Amino acid sequence: MIYRQTVGAHSFVFDTLRDLLAKATPPRSGDRLAGIAAATAEQMIAARMALADLPLTQFLQETVIPYEDDEVTRLIVDSHDAVAFAAVSSLTVGGLRDWLLSDAATPAVLQKLATGITPEMAAAVSKLMRNQDLILVAKKCQVTTRFRNTIGLRGHMSARLQPNHPFDDARGIAAAILDGLMLGSGDACIGINPASDDPAVLGSLVWLLDDVITRLQIPTQSCVLTHVTTTIDLIGQGFPVDLVFQSIAGTEAANSSFGIDLALLREAHAAGLSLKRGNIGNNVMYFETGQGSALSANAHHGVDQQTCEARAYAVARAFDPLLVNSVVGFIGPEYLYDGKEIIRAGLEDHFCGKLLGLPLGVDVCYTNHAEADQDDMDNLLTLLAAAGVTFIMGVPGADDIMLNYQSTSFHDALYVRDLFNLKRAPEFDAWLVRSGLAGADGRLTAQDGLLPELAARLIA
């Protein structure tokens, strides 16, 4: 379908829904790199005006990637909940924005709506929203998941303890875990990005995390973030795997570049469930995404990177994950050039994921060659905490020495928890109190006396 919009003396034509969405997107380097961004601010505004008047039903009639060419499109179309969609089916994209910001869109109503919203609808409405709109609506979306603790409760924010080491050294990893636990991080999970892809090394890391959690009786879950096929093999060999991890994207071709498809993810999900290691829930999957992944694989089909990102959330949603996070600034300035673009993208990702019913966290991060700094990350972290982000990363010193990028530290989690009076997962908070790491009010205590004992138990 061709879309037309007049602004002043100029008339603009957008050849397809895909083109309209791309031209309506706030400026970012990835779309400029792909050659699909609006050429002028006037063209971008014209696209947004046309998009605002577009009925939501059009997204059910016109796909951005053909149904027959892409299994993610087929997943989106075939799993769409028409009953849930009925509540907003009469609205335009602009009308959806107004409704989401109204008192009618309560947390309970938004929870029921989630399966009726397609990723393209979520991406479209986000393009019409200011940052404050993205924050306000995301704050109203509550998504709760469980494995060994409860993640996503209102007034709570979790942190993944990320003890990466460039040589996968067990003592170095254990020291980072000790640092994180004593600063109250780790309730989302204790998750290692391994430097090696050697199954023997990966298996030893799985055992290491299981040993730490078992010995200290921590109500959390572990994850070694390796390829899903390796995790399936480890499960088959009897390793104590908690969460099954995989990076995912929003097109079949991009997922193929990762060496995965939906059938493989179904196999992995079944393998994770078969272990029955969760004691209060069975959300066993952990997914990571990031704007620009489809473009970097030359697998974007001319779709803007933010819409591709939202489509990745449809993949995640199909597997009831415990955790999903956008690694928002990790790919580099070719996709998100500076702090302004990273901040906007992080708020968009969080909004779209929450609206689609996912436990969306954000790795608030940037690479050293991006036009960004830690002040930009402080700004995004604060805005996301205000928006009710499910979890963030906890990296020693905010500097990941294995992946070579800048993220958020254990102290950053303390900052936003104190600022917004946010709690950790309740089971994890109770463990901190039992362990003497926190007082009855949940605030961390002086820990000098505990340090030798914990160090001996973790690093020996």
CSV table of C-alpha atoms in Angstrom, one decimal:
chain,number,residue,atom,x,y,z
A,1,MET,CA,0.0,0.0,0.0
A,2,ILE,CA,1.2,3.5,-0.8
A,3,TYR,CA,1.0,6.2,1.9
A,4,ARG,CA,0.9,9.9,1.2
A,5,GLN,CA,1.2,12.9,3.4
A,6,THR,CA,1.3,16.7,2.7
A,7,VAL,CA,3.2,19.0,5.0
A,8,GLY,CA,2.9,22.7,4.0
A,9,ALA,CA,3.7,22.9,0.2
A,10,HIS,CA,5.4,19.5,0.1
A,11,SER,CA,3.8,16.1,-0.6
A,12,PHE,CA,5.5,13.0,0.6
A,13,VAL,CA,5.0,9.4,-0.6
A,14,PHE,CA,5.9,6.3,1.3
A,15,ASP,CA,5.9,3.1,-0.8
A,16,THR,CA,5.1,0.5,1.8
A,17,LEU,CA,4.3,0.2,5.5
A,18,ARG,CA,8.0,-0.8,6.0
A,19,ASP,CA,9.1,2.5,4.3
A,20,LEU,CA,6.6,4.5,6.4
A,21,LEU,CA,7.9,3.0,9.7
A,22,ALA,CA,11.5,3.6,8.7
A,23,LYS,CA,11.0,7.2,7.7
A,24,ALA,CA,9.0,7.9,11.0
A,25,THR,CA,11.9,6.7,13.2
A,26,PRO,CA,13.8,9.1,15.3
A,27,PRO,CA,17.3,9.7,13.9
A,28,ARG,CA,19.9,6.9,14.4
A,29,SER,CA,23.0,5.9,12.6
A,30,GLY,CA,22.0,2.4,11.8
A,31,ASP,CA,19.0,3.4,9.7
A,32,ARG,CA,21.3,6.0,8.0
A,33,LEU,CA,23.8,3.3,7.3
A,34,ALA,CA,21.0,1.1,5.8
A,35,GLY,CA,19.9,4.0,3.6
A,36,ILE,CA,16.3,3.8,4.9
A,37,ALA,CA,16.2,6.8,7.2
A,38,ALA,CA,14.2,10.0,6.5
A,39,ALA,CA,16.3,12.4,4.4
A,40,THR,CA,15.0,15.5,6.2
A,41,ALA,CA,13.3,16.4,9.4
A,42,GLU,CA,10.3,17.4,7.3
A,43,GLN,CA,10.0,14.0,5.7
A,44,MET,CA,10.3,12.4,9.2
A,45,ILE,CA,7.4,14.5,10.5
A,46,ALA,CA,5.3,13.8,7.4
A,47,ALA,CA,5.8,10.0,8.0
A,48,ARG,CA,4.8,10.4,11.6
A,49,MET,CA,1.6,12.3,10.6
A,50,ALA,CA,0.7,9.5,8.2
A,51,LEU,CA,1.5,6.9,10.7
A,52,ALA,CA,-0.6,8.5,13.4
A,53,ASP,CA,-3.7,8.3,11.1
A,54,LEU,CA,-3.0,4.6,10.2
A,55,PRO,CA,-5.6,2.1,11.6
A,56,LEU,CA,-4.1,-0.6,13.7
A,57,THR,CA,-5.9,-3.2,11.6
A,58,GLN,CA,-3.6,-2.3,8.7
A,59,PHE,CA,-0.8,-4.1,10.5
A,60,LEU,CA,-2.8,-7.3,10.3
A,61,GLN,CA,-3.2,-6.9,6.5
A,62,GLU,CA,0.3,-5.7,5.5
A,63,THR,CA,3.5,-7.3,6.9
A,64,VAL,CA,6.9,-5.6,6.8
A,65,ILE,CA,8.5,-8.9,5.7
A,66,PRO,CA,6.3,-11.3,3.6
A,67,TYR,CA,4.7,-14.2,5.5
A,68,GLU,CA,6.0,-16.8,3.0
A,69,ASP,CA,9.6,-15.5,3.4
A,70,ASP,CA,10.1,-15.3,7.1
A,71,GLU,CA,9.2,-17.6,10.0
A,72,VAL,CA,9.2,-14.7,12.5
A,73,THR,CA,6.5,-13.0,10.4
A,74,ARG,CA,4.6,-16.3,10.5
A,75,LEU,CA,5.0,-16.5,14.2
A,76,ILE,CA,3.7,-13.0,14.7
A,77,VAL,CA,0.7,-13.5,12.4
A,78,ASP,CA,-0.2,-17.0,13.6
A,79,SER,CA,0.0,-16.2,17.3
A,80,HIS,CA,-1.9,-12.9,17.2
A,81,ASP,CA,-4.6,-12.9,19.8
A,82,ALA,CA,-7.7,-11.4,18.1
A,83,VAL,CA,-9.7,-11.4,21.3
A,84,ALA,CA,-7.1,-9.4,23.2
A,85,PHE,CA,-6.7,-7.0,20.2
A,86,ALA,CA,-10.5,-6.3,20.2
A,87,ALA,CA,-10.0,-3.7,23.0
A,88,VAL,CA,-8.0,-1.4,20.7
A,89,SER,CA,-9.0,-2.7,17.2
A,90,SER,CA,-10.9,0.5,16.4
A,91,LEU,CA,-7.9,2.8,17.1
A,92,THR,CA,-5.3,4.4,14.9
A,93,VAL,CA,-1.7,4.4,15.9
A,94,GLY,CA,-2.1,7.9,17.2
A,95,GLY,CA,-5.3,6.9,19.0
A,96,LEU,CA,-3.4,4.0,20.6
A,97,ARG,CA,-0.8,6.5,21.9
A,98,ASP,CA,-3.5,8.6,23.5
A,99,TRP,CA,-5.2,5.6,25.0
A,100,LEU,CA,-2.0,4.2,26.4
A,101,LEU,CA,-1.3,7.5,28.2
A,102,SER,CA,-4.9,7.6,29.5
A,103,ASP,CA,-6.2,6.4,32.8
A,104,ALA,CA,-8.1,3.7,30.9
A,105,ALA,CA,-4.8,1.8,30.3
A,106,THR,CA,-4.3,0.4,33.8
A,107,PRO,CA,-1.7,-2.3,34.6
A,108,ALA,CA,-4.4,-5.0,34.5
A,109,VAL,CA,-5.8,-3.8,31.2
A,110,LEU,CA,-2.3,-3.6,29.6
A,111,GLN,CA,-1.5,-7.2,30.8
A,112,LYS,CA,-4.6,-8.5,29.0
A,113,LEU,CA,-3.8,-6.5,25.9
A,114,ALA,CA,-0.2,-7.7,25.5
A,115,THR,CA,-0.8,-10.7,23.2
A,116,GLY,CA,-3.1,-8.6,21.0
A,117,ILE,CA,-0.4,-6.1,20.1
A,118,THR,CA,2.0,-7.1,17.3
A,119,PRO,CA,5.6,-6.0,17.4
A,120,GLU,CA,5.1,-3.6,14.5
A,121,MET,CA,2.2,-1.9,16.3
A,122,ALA,CA,4.4,-1.5,19.4
A,123,ALA,CA,7.2,-0.1,17.3
A,124,ALA,CA,4.9,2.2,15.4
A,125,VAL,CA,3.3,3.8,18.5
A,126,SER,CA,6.7,4.3,20.1
A,127,LYS,CA,7.8,6.4,17.1
A,128,LEU,CA,5.0,8.9,18.0
A,129,MET,CA,6.0,9.1,21.6
A,130,ARG,CA,8.3,11.4,23.5
A,131,ASN,CA,10.7,9.9,26.0
A,132,GLN,CA,8.4,10.8,28.9
A,133,ASP,CA,5.6,8.9,27.1
A,134,LEU,CA,7.7,5.8,26.8
A,135,ILE,CA,8.6,6.0,30.5
A,136,LEU,CA,5.0,6.6,31.7
A,137,VAL,CA,3.5,3.7,29.8
A,138,ALA,CA,6.3,1.2,30.5
A,139,LYS,CA,5.9,2.0,34.2
A,140,LYS,CA,2.3,0.8,34.0
A,141,CYS,CA,3.2,-2.5,32.4
A,142,GLN,CA,4.0,-5.2,35.0
A,143,VAL,CA,5.4,-8.5,34.0
A,144,THR,CA,6.3,-11.1,36.6
A,145,THR,CA,8.4,-14.3,36.1
A,146,ARG,CA,9.7,-17.0,38.4
A,147,PHE,CA,12.4,-19.7,38.7
A,148,ARG,CA,14.0,-19.6,42.2
A,149,ASN,CA,12.8,-16.1,43.0
A,150,THR,CA,10.2,-13.6,41.8
A,151,ILE,CA,11.3,-11.1,39.2
A,152,GLY,CA,9.4,-8.0,38.0
A,153,LEU,CA,7.2,-7.2,41.0
A,154,ARG,CA,6.1,-3.5,41.2
A,155,GLY,CA,8.6,-1.5,43.3
A,156,HIS,CA,11.4,-4.0,42.6
A,157,MET,CA,14.4,-4.0,40.3
A,158,SER,CA,16.7,-6.9,39.9
A,159,ALA,CA,20.4,-7.1,38.8
A,160,ARG,CA,22.3,-9.7,36.9
A,161,LEU,CA,25.6,-10.4,38.5
A,162,GLN,CA,28.0,-10.5,35.5
A,163,PRO,CA,31.4,-11.9,36.7
A,164,ASN,CA,33.1,-12.3,33.3
A,165,HIS,CA,36.8,-13.1,33.1
A,166,PRO,CA,39.0,-12.9,30.0
A,167,PHE,CA,40.5,-16.3,30.8
A,168,ASP,CA,37.4,-17.9,32.5
A,169,ASP,CA,39.6,-18.2,35.6
A,170,ALA,CA,37.5,-19.8,38.4
A,171,ARG,CA,39.1,-17.7,41.2
A,172,GLY,CA,38.7,-14.5,39.3
A,173,ILE,CA,35.0,-15.3,38.6
A,174,ALA,CA,34.5,-16.3,42.3
A,175,ALA,CA,36.0,-13.0,43.5
A,176,ALA,CA,33.7,-11.0,41.2
A,177,ILE,CA,30.7,-13.0,42.5
A,178,LEU,CA,31.7,-12.3,46.0
A,179,ASP,CA,32.0,-8.6,45.2
A,180,GLY,CA,28.6,-8.6,43.6
A,181,LEU,CA,26.8,-10.5,46.4
A,182,MET,CA,28.2,-8.3,49.1
A,183,LEU,CA,26.8,-5.3,47.2
A,184,GLY,CA,23.4,-6.9,46.8
A,185,SER,CA,23.5,-7.9,43.1
A,186,GLY,CA,22.6,-11.3,41.6
A,187,ASP,CA,18.9,-11.7,42.1
A,188,ALA,CA,18.1,-11.7,38.3
A,189,CYS,CA,20.8,-14.3,37.8
A,190,ILE,CA,24.5,-14.9,38.1
A,191,GLY,CA,25.4,-15.1,34.4
A,192,ILE,CA,28.8,-15.5,32.8
A,193,ASN,CA,29.7,-14.6,29.3
A,194,PRO,CA,32.5,-17.2,28.7
A,195,ALA,CA,35.6,-16.4,26.8
A,196,SER,CA,35.9,-20.0,25.6
A,197,ASP,CA,33.6,-22.1,23.5
A,198,ASP,CA,35.3,-25.3,24.7
A,199,PRO,CA,32.5,-27.6,26.2
A,200,ALA,CA,34.8,-28.7,28.9
A,201,VAL,CA,35.4,-25.2,30.1
A,202,LEU,CA,31.8,-24.3,29.8
A,203,GLY,CA,30.8,-27.3,31.8
A,204,SER,CA,33.2,-26.4,34.5
A,205,LEU,CA,31.6,-22.9,34.7
A,206,VAL,CA,28.2,-24.4,35.0
A,207,TRP,CA,29.4,-26.5,37.9
A,208,LEU,CA,31.1,-23.5,39.5
A,209,LEU,CA,27.9,-21.5,39.5
A,210,ASP,CA,25.8,-24.4,40.8
A,211,ASP,CA,28.3,-24.9,43.6
A,212,VAL,CA,28.2,-21.3,44.7
A,213,ILE,CA,24.4,-21.1,44.7
A,214,THR,CA,24.1,-24.5,46.4
A,215,ARG,CA,26.7,-23.9,49.1
A,216,LEU,CA,25.5,-20.4,50.0
A,217,GLN,CA,21.8,-21.4,49.5
A,218,ILE,CA,21.2,-18.4,47.3
A,219,PRO,CA,17.6,-18.1,45.9
A,220,THR,CA,18.8,-17.2,42.4
A,221,GLN,CA,19.6,-18.9,39.2
A,222,SER,CA,22.7,-19.3,37.1
A,223,CYS,CA,23.4,-19.0,33.4
A,224,VAL,CA,26.5,-19.6,31.2
A,225,LEU,CA,25.7,-17.5,28.1
A,226,THR,CA,26.8,-19.9,25.4
A,227,HIS,CA,25.2,-21.0,22.2
A,228,VAL,CA,21.9,-22.8,22.7
A,229,THR,CA,23.2,-26.0,20.9
A,230,THR,CA,26.0,-26.2,23.5
A,231,THR,CA,23.6,-25.8,26.3
A,232,ILE,CA,21.4,-28.6,24.9
A,233,ASP,CA,24.4,-30.8,24.8
A,234,LEU,CA,25.3,-29.9,28.4
A,235,ILE,CA,21.8,-30.7,29.6
A,236,GLY,CA,22.0,-34.1,27.8
A,237,GLN,CA,25.2,-34.9,29.7
A,238,GLY,CA,23.6,-34.1,33.0
A,239,PHE,CA,25.1,-30.7,33.8
A,240,PRO,CA,23.1,-28.6,36.3
A,241,VAL,CA,21.9,-26.0,33.9
A,242,ASP,CA,19.4,-23.4,35.3
A,243,LEU,CA,18.7,-21.0,32.5
A,244,VAL,CA,19.0,-21.7,28.7
A,245,PHE,CA,20.5,-18.6,26.9
A,246,GLN,CA,20.4,-17.4,23.4
A,247,SER,CA,20.9,-14.2,21.5
A,248,ILE,CA,17.9,-13.6,19.1
A,249,ALA,CA,16.9,-11.2,16.4
A,250,GLY,CA,13.7,-10.1,14.6
A,251,THR,CA,14.1,-11.9,11.2
A,252,GLU,CA,14.6,-15.5,10.2
A,253,ALA,CA,17.7,-14.6,8.3
A,254,ALA,CA,19.3,-12.8,11.2
A,255,ASN,CA,18.5,-15.7,13.5
A,256,SER,CA,20.0,-18.0,10.9
A,257,SER,CA,23.2,-16.0,11.2
A,258,PHE,CA,23.2,-16.8,14.9
A,259,GLY,CA,22.8,-20.5,14.0
A,260,ILE,CA,19.3,-20.8,15.3
A,261,ASP,CA,15.7,-21.1,14.2
A,262,LEU,CA,12.4,-21.4,16.1
A,263,ALA,CA,12.5,-25.2,16.0
A,264,LEU,CA,15.9,-25.2,17.8
A,265,LEU,CA,14.6,-22.8,20.4
A,266,ARG,CA,11.6,-25.1,21.0
A,267,GLU,CA,14.0,-28.0,21.5
A,268,ALA,CA,16.1,-25.9,23.9
A,269,HIS,CA,13.0,-24.8,25.8
A,270,ALA,CA,11.9,-28.4,26.3
A,271,ALA,CA,15.4,-29.4,27.4
A,272,GLY,CA,15.4,-26.7,30.0
A,273,LEU,CA,12.0,-27.6,31.3
A,274,SER,CA,12.9,-31.2,31.5
A,275,LEU,CA,15.4,-30.6,34.3
A,276,LYS,CA,12.8,-29.1,36.6
A,277,ARG,CA,15.4,-27.1,38.5
A,278,GLY,CA,13.2,-24.1,39.4
A,279,ASN,CA,11.5,-24.4,42.8
A,280,ILE,CA,8.9,-21.6,42.5
A,281,GLY,CA,8.5,-21.3,38.7
A,282,ASN,CA,9.4,-22.8,35.3
A,283,ASN,CA,10.5,-19.7,33.3
A,284,VAL,CA,13.8,-21.3,32.0
A,285,MET,CA,14.8,-19.1,29.0
A,286,TYR,CA,17.1,-16.0,28.9
A,287,PHE,CA,17.3,-14.0,25.7
A,288,GLU,CA,19.4,-11.1,24.7
A,289,THR,CA,18.7,-8.7,21.8
A,290,GLY,CA,19.9,-5.4,20.5
A,291,GLN,CA,19.1,-2.8,17.9
A,292,GLY,CA,21.2,-3.3,14.8
A,293,SER,CA,21.7,-7.0,15.0
A,294,ALA,CA,19.7,-7.7,11.9
A,295,LEU,CA,21.4,-4.9,10.0
A,296,SER,CA,24.8,-6.1,11.0
A,297,ALA,CA,24.0,-9.5,9.5
A,298,ASN,CA,22.6,-7.9,6.3
A,299,ALA,CA,19.3,-9.6,7.3
A,300,HIS,CA,17.0,-6.6,7.9
A,301,HIS,CA,14.9,-6.7,4.7
A,302,GLY,CA,14.9,-2.9,4.6
A,303,VAL,CA,13.1,-2.8,8.0
A,304,ASP,CA,14.3,-0.1,10.4
A,305,GLN,CA,16.4,-1.5,13.3
A,306,GLN,CA,13.9,-0.5,16.0
A,307,THR,CA,11.1,-2.4,14.3
A,308,CYS,CA,13.4,-5.4,13.8
A,309,GLU,CA,14.2,-5.2,17.5
A,310,ALA,CA,10.5,-5.3,18.5
A,311,ARG,CA,10.0,-8.3,16.2
A,312,ALA,CA,12.7,-10.1,18.3
A,313,TYR,CA,10.5,-9.7,21.3
A,314,ALA,CA,7.8,-11.8,19.5
A,315,VAL,CA,10.4,-14.6,19.3
A,316,ALA,CA,11.2,-14.2,23.0
A,317,ARG,CA,7.5,-14.1,24.0
A,318,ALA,CA,6.8,-17.5,22.4
A,319,PHE,CA,9.0,-19.2,25.0
A,320,ASP,CA,7.9,-17.6,28.4
A,321,PRO,CA,11.4,-16.4,29.3
A,322,LEU,CA,12.5,-15.5,32.8
A,323,LEU,CA,14.7,-12.7,31.5
A,324,VAL,CA,15.0,-10.7,28.3
A,325,ASN,CA,17.4,-7.8,27.9
A,326,SER,CA,18.4,-5.4,25.2
A,327,VAL,CA,22.1,-4.9,25.1
A,328,VAL,CA,21.3,-1.4,23.8
A,329,GLY,CA,24.7,0.2,23.0
A,330,PHE,CA,26.9,-2.9,22.6
A,331,ILE,CA,27.1,-3.2,18.8
A,332,GLY,CA,28.6,0.2,18.4
A,333,PRO,CA,28.2,3.7,16.9
A,334,GLU,CA,27.5,2.4,13.5
A,335,TYR,CA,24.0,1.5,14.8
A,336,LEU,CA,23.6,4.0,17.7
A,337,TYR,CA,26.0,6.8,17.3
A,338,ASP,CA,26.0,8.8,20.5
A,339,GLY,CA,24.5,9.0,24.0
A,340,LYS,CA,21.3,10.7,22.7
A,341,GLU,CA,20.6,7.8,20.3
A,342,ILE,CA,21.5,5.2,22.9
A,343,ILE,CA,19.2,6.7,25.5
A,344,ARG,CA,16.3,6.9,23.1
A,345,ALA,CA,16.8,3.4,21.9
A,346,GLY,CA,17.0,2.0,25.4
A,347,LEU,CA,13.6,3.7,26.3
A,348,GLU,CA,12.0,2.4,23.1
A,349,ASP,CA,13.2,-1.2,23.7
A,350,HIS,CA,12.0,-1.2,27.3
A,351,PHE,CA,8.6,0.2,26.3
A,352,CYS,CA,8.1,-2.2,23.4
A,353,GLY,CA,9.2,-5.2,25.4
A,354,LYS,CA,7.0,-4.4,28.4
A,355,LEU,CA,4.0,-3.6,26.1
A,356,LEU,CA,4.4,-7.0,24.5
A,357,GLY,CA,4.4,-8.7,27.8
A,358,LEU,CA,8.0,-9.4,28.4
A,359,PRO,CA,10.2,-9.1,31.5
A,360,LEU,CA,12.4,-6.6,29.8
A,361,GLY,CA,15.7,-5.5,31.2
A,362,VAL,CA,18.4,-3.3,29.7
A,363,ASP,CA,22.1,-3.6,29.6
A,364,VAL,CA,22.8,0.1,29.9
A,365,CYS,CA,26.0,0.2,28.0
A,366,TYR,CA,28.3,1.7,25.3
A,367,THR,CA,31.5,0.8,23.5
A,368,ASN,CA,34.6,2.9,23.9
A,369,HIS,CA,34.5,4.2,20.3
A,370,ALA,CA,30.9,5.6,20.7
A,371,GLU,CA,30.2,9.3,21.3
A,372,ALA,CA,28.9,8.5,24.8
A,373,ASP,CA,30.2,8.4,28.3
A,374,GLN,CA,29.2,7.3,31.8
A,375,ASP,CA,27.1,10.4,32.4
A,376,ASP,CA,24.9,9.3,29.4
A,377,MET,CA,24.6,5.9,31.0
A,378,ASP,CA,23.7,7.5,34.4
A,379,ASN,CA,20.9,9.4,32.6
A,380,LEU,CA,19.6,6.3,30.8
A,381,LEU,CA,19.8,4.2,34.0
A,382,THR,CA,17.8,6.8,36.0
A,383,LEU,CA,15.2,7.0,33.3
A,384,LEU,CA,14.8,3.3,33.0
A,385,ALA,CA,14.5,2.9,36.8
A,386,ALA,CA,11.8,5.5,36.7
A,387,ALA,CA,10.1,3.5,33.9
A,388,GLY,CA,10.1,0.3,36.0
A,389,VAL,CA,12.9,-1.6,34.3
A,390,THR,CA,12.9,-5.3,35.2
A,391,PHE,CA,16.6,-5.7,35.7
A,392,ILE,CA,20.0,-4.2,34.8
A,393,MET,CA,23.6,-5.5,34.7
A,394,GLY,CA,26.0,-5.6,37.6
A,395,VAL,CA,29.6,-5.6,36.3
A,396,PRO,CA,32.6,-5.0,38.6
A,397,GLY,CA,33.5,-1.3,38.2
A,398,ALA,CA,31.1,-1.1,35.3
A,399,ASP,CA,33.9,-2.1,33.0
A,400,ASP,CA,33.6,-5.6,31.5
A,401,ILE,CA,37.2,-6.7,31.1
A,402,MET,CA,36.3,-9.7,28.9
A,403,LEU,CA,33.8,-8.1,26.5
A,404,ASN,CA,35.6,-4.8,26.5
A,405,TYR,CA,32.6,-2.5,26.9
A,406,GLN,CA,31.2,-0.2,29.6
A,407,SER,CA,28.0,-1.2,31.5
A,408,THR,CA,26.6,-0.6,34.9
A,409,SER,CA,28.2,-1.5,38.2
A,410,PHE,CA,27.0,-3.0,41.5
A,411,HIS,CA,27.1,0.5,42.9
A,412,ASP,CA,24.9,1.8,40.1
A,413,ALA,CA,22.2,-0.7,41.2
A,414,LEU,CA,22.6,0.6,44.7
A,415,TYR,CA,22.1,4.2,43.5
A,416,VAL,CA,18.9,3.7,41.7
A,417,ARG,CA,17.5,1.4,44.4
A,418,ASP,CA,18.1,4.1,46.9
A,419,LEU,CA,16.9,6.9,44.7
A,420,PHE,CA,13.5,5.2,43.9
A,421,ASN,CA,13.2,3.0,47.0
A,422,LEU,CA,13.4,-0.2,44.8
A,423,LYS,CA,13.7,-3.6,46.3
A,424,ARG,CA,15.4,-6.8,45.1
A,425,ALA,CA,13.5,-10.0,44.4
A,426,PRO,CA,11.9,-10.7,47.8
A,427,GLU,CA,13.4,-14.2,48.2
A,428,PHE,CA,16.9,-12.7,47.5
A,429,ASP,CA,16.3,-9.8,49.9
A,430,ALA,CA,15.4,-12.3,52.6
A,431,TRP,CA,18.6,-14.3,51.9
A,432,LEU,CA,20.7,-11.1,52.3
A,433,VAL,CA,19.1,-10.6,55.7
A,434,ARG,CA,19.6,-14.2,56.8
A,435,SER,CA,23.2,-14.1,55.6
A,436,GLY,CA,23.9,-10.9,57.6
A,437,LEU,CA,24.6,-8.9,54.4
A,438,ALA,CA,21.6,-6.7,55.0
A,439,GLY,CA,19.5,-5.5,57.9
A,440,ALA,CA,15.9,-6.2,58.5
A,441,ASP,CA,15.1,-3.1,56.4
A,442,GLY,CA,16.8,-4.6,53.4
A,443,ARG,CA,19.7,-2.1,53.5
A,444,LEU,CA,23.2,-3.5,53.2
A,445,THR,CA,25.2,-3.6,56.4
A,446,ALA,CA,28.8,-3.3,57.4
A,447,GLN,CA,30.3,-6.6,56.2
A,448,ASP,CA,33.9,-6.7,57.3
A,449,GLY,CA,33.3,-9.7,59.6
A,450,LEU,CA,31.6,-11.7,56.9
A,451,LEU,CA,34.2,-11.1,54.2
A,452,PRO,CA,36.8,-13.8,55.3
A,453,GLU,CA,34.1,-16.4,55.8
A,454,LEU,CA,32.4,-15.7,52.4
A,455,ALA,CA,35.8,-15.5,50.6
A,456,ALA,CA,36.8,-18.8,52.1
A,457,ARG,CA,33.6,-20.5,51.0
A,458,LEU,CA,33.7,-19.0,47.5
A,459,ILE,CA,37.4,-18.8,46.5
A,460,ALA,CA,39.0,-21.8,48.3
